[in-house]
């Protein structure tokens, strides 16, 4: 995005400087609670909060304005907002002219999206859309923040582009207090990508298919790196389907429960010649494995670094020994390496990190000593005198911008799993405050918040329509499978919209229902839009 | 439109504390000035990350020109102020505050309060054996933390932490009036029926142990709690991507409680239920 | 806010009562919801409405008020449980509150079965007094006895504050008010202009009559200068100091004077909205004030264009719920805003940060009544009455062992003895001056000149003008114990010196009274008096030991081996 792969702004800017925060497809109150503290401090000092979400979530309940869009209509809304900003004369002409390219094509692409047309498609009243557009364009410093509501769609990458376009239109990027923040869901998903655990990336933002980038690594590693991008997770499952991929090494991921269209996932994993799983628990995926390598828990059993949503690298420290025969993940990798014929030595985490620093300009200045002293550093940090970059893309405000930021026109494309007579109800999935992903880590403690956790949530009117009582049970059916579950009435849902989470797969395997329609660019599936029907159970 | 933030430089204020000239920036409190002058001031309800409520009154100082003593934790400095922190009036008030508290509340787990009782030669027994107290049963209504309001000094910190200062969940507030005032959920319903989200941010700010991890409570009860055998390791939470720093308190190879540093910019000492209590998955051995 | 409302549903009656205060619920359209976080100030009126409808505040009413006003239920419970007149347990529709406070105790108050003891109801001239509350579709409160003795000085020349009342004014008629000269002051104020009015008030050296005796002109000037807006005007009519009933008489018998005076104050200080915060136990004052507001509005004397002079001002009545501490100005703000009546720390002062965080003028009822004469005759002329340090006249509330209890108006400088004579006081062994927050005077101290400065010099205070006479038969120990009980009961509970100090004070006094002492009570009481005076947040704690200490040191009450009670 805009050349870098991280959020542009720090939490401090949200807390101290932003006068408008837009949460689009994010329920940060429950999914990023401490980030939301920063947003609330802003709200308490007078900043406005606008939330775009099909559900009136706990985040939306804090908003000055909530837009309850229909699932999967984000591009329609974003394009209408863009068009309204243009027609109202609120474009930041100076910024657009100096720092961007492709405005004309963008303008043409959003022209059909009148407020009325957007109302028809999204379900949100025209005047609310207008209000969002004007608020965003006239704010002094706006933060546009999103998570899985934007990315867990078959056109997730396009959704993101539609938001970036708005920031470019208004100049809310590249300066203190204004920016774009994808809130990262896991404690080191940012770091994982930054370190090259992506099929097209080398550690430190190099590209696999860039000869010069590969050459730098080849010189240090002493091997030839295949010059082609690898497969992302969806690509891997497709390759399994075709018999092209026959062995899998899974580290700290539980696809047997987290992937969409579980039935297919399980079938493909079971069909592999060889499955190795490295994890701290015997997950459902590990149960399918030929070999399980018990590993260590990040955050308590290893030393190392993780990267947060504000691009901040911080040290994790070992507090406990891993149990039994479990070993440090780095140790597992170099032990495997030795047996596979490549001697990595026996590096400590800091050794690995220092090698990374030598190869990644963005991390070069982040020695463990400096990370310790400063309590964490945001990348890029090119040398040991640099404090870390608080916000990105400041170059867009240079008098002459060498590399202009591009508008990316995108086309609205409704969810793949269409609603029809047989599957009339839109199911969207998401998260809960007390739980985490497939519940492996968060199922370990008991809290009153876990109560009724696995239930399907229905608008009371839908409960009545389908004959299921509040607290009753139902069978939920999609085109791919069915599950039985408890039912809870939820007034934050409007009729036609249902909600389930993925946290209690041993009770309710939500992902049996979801569709594996993925964005080819990101590989993320459309978890947010499933078509279901609900059948009451006695 | 500037790319960087620039805030106006702050004015410097000069005042006299116990005869010494002290300079602090405008907007600082008398407590800040005392710290600058190396003078130790007792505080109980004051919290670094909380809005001062100045209800305990133990931090009071004498201010020339003021009829009453003033709370140093919240009173902003002004040029020319003349402050005494060690006068007879100040010592008497601080002693009485400690005597009143210790005669009505169980302060056994409040190390700061114990120090002040000694420093000011407090004699809480002066009020006799029938002095009214807030002694009551410990509230144990969930598996994560307990409430022992026998230890509550009504410092309001938990209300603030649960309220607008941090969590904004408002699960608890002060109810009743006068000596009967107490911290409560609506109609005193048990926590599982209340709005509590088990973030533990109230525990983090409680100065007396009235709010406590259940793990700690149980270990104290069976005699296994031993802070001298505990190590605190600072790391990063393993759940979402915000990057909260955790302080894992480890005793004999087990995590017993979790906190977060008050001066950590991301958390200011606050966590969510997963960061605070979600460590059990690490404990499962075998 | 993401609040949870797990409480029970309200009954239809409770729902209707609360809807009448907050408005009918809107229809969310399910797609767009706008946040609205600023309705909390309707919380206390909602709870009061629910209580008046069904007799108590149920879980359903609590939950419904929380939901309609976006207030966390724990907060609502905190507010509801703060006020003595809000019942959180089911009660019968009719309740009798019987005053057992100072004057009524002297008159032999008795609390029958099923009735509730009450602190001072402000009906001291008719002691023993009580208040009957009746909940239902037509709720009402009745002050008993319904009438009291006539105004002692009725018909006298020289009355100023009590001039119209003394002349038989009809309090329900704007026309009659005008016939008695009403609204001449406002006319004069409009000629003077806001600055001119403030100048006259400053020149008059008018000091506040609520107890703090702060220069009114200084207060008005400070607010008028504030750039922050809006400005608010608050009339403190909470009048709960035991022995006080002057503001009650003024509001019941001359309500238009308060309206006119507030209008002048608002004009002079740039306020468009005024509030009168009246204690719950004054239903007749509520009725008379609402009637006066309505008539004034109809006559264009309140509203968007007052008297055609081009400024806007209107007044709202706010009613308390049984908390003496809400007479403290910042606690009063908290109460109006929908919070527990817990005093704020000062600084900042109300003139800068007051109601809703805005610059606020707070004036006592009697202070405002004085403004009418200050404006009409000019500040300098006004200042010729009274003394150099205490200008004008002062209202005193005489009760206890006197032949002619009631409200008296005398110029400052009159001696206490002269006032006692006018009221027909019996030979006294003690006189309580200033209220429970005041002090007991000995018989040889009664030549005290009634001025702020003389009282201060004598270590006493005029307070809210209370004068309670204790003759030889009076039980002073009971009076002292009652005063200690009063403060302990009324303490808001925020700060340690007052919350625990008032308890310890009462405990020590009871030990002295019973004789089962520890031997250190006098020293303990003195230490408690010092810490409460020096370190409490507000005036309640700061004065909670005054009367007790004066009884001990002036009268040897409860001193082991001292004078007989």
Coordinates of N, CA and C in Angstrom, one line a residue, chain A residues 1-6 205 379 392-393:
Chain A
X1 N 0.8 -1.2 0.0 CA 0.0 0.0 0.0 C 0.9 1.2 0.0
X2 N 0.7 2.0 -1.0 CA 1.5 3.2 -1.1 C 3.0 2.9 -1.0
X3 N 3.4 1.7 -1.3 CA 4.8 1.3 -1.3 C 5.3 0.7 -0.1
X4 N 4.7 0.9 1.0 CA 5.1 0.2 2.3 C 4.0 -0.8 2.7
X5 N 4.3 -1.7 3.5 CA 3.3 -2.7 3.9 C 2.9 -2.5 5.3
X6 N 2.6 -1.3 5.8 CA 2.2 -1.1 7.1 C 1.4 0.1 7.3
X205 N 11.1 -6.3 3.3 CA 10.4 -5.7 2.2 C 11.0 -5.9 0.8
X379 N 9.6 1.0 12.4 CA 10.3 1.0 11.2 C 9.7 2.1 10.3
X392 N 4.4 7.5 8.2 CA 5.0 7.2 6.8 C 4.5 8.2 5.8
X393 N 5.3 8.2 4.7 CA 4.9 8.9 3.5 C 4.9 10.4 3.6

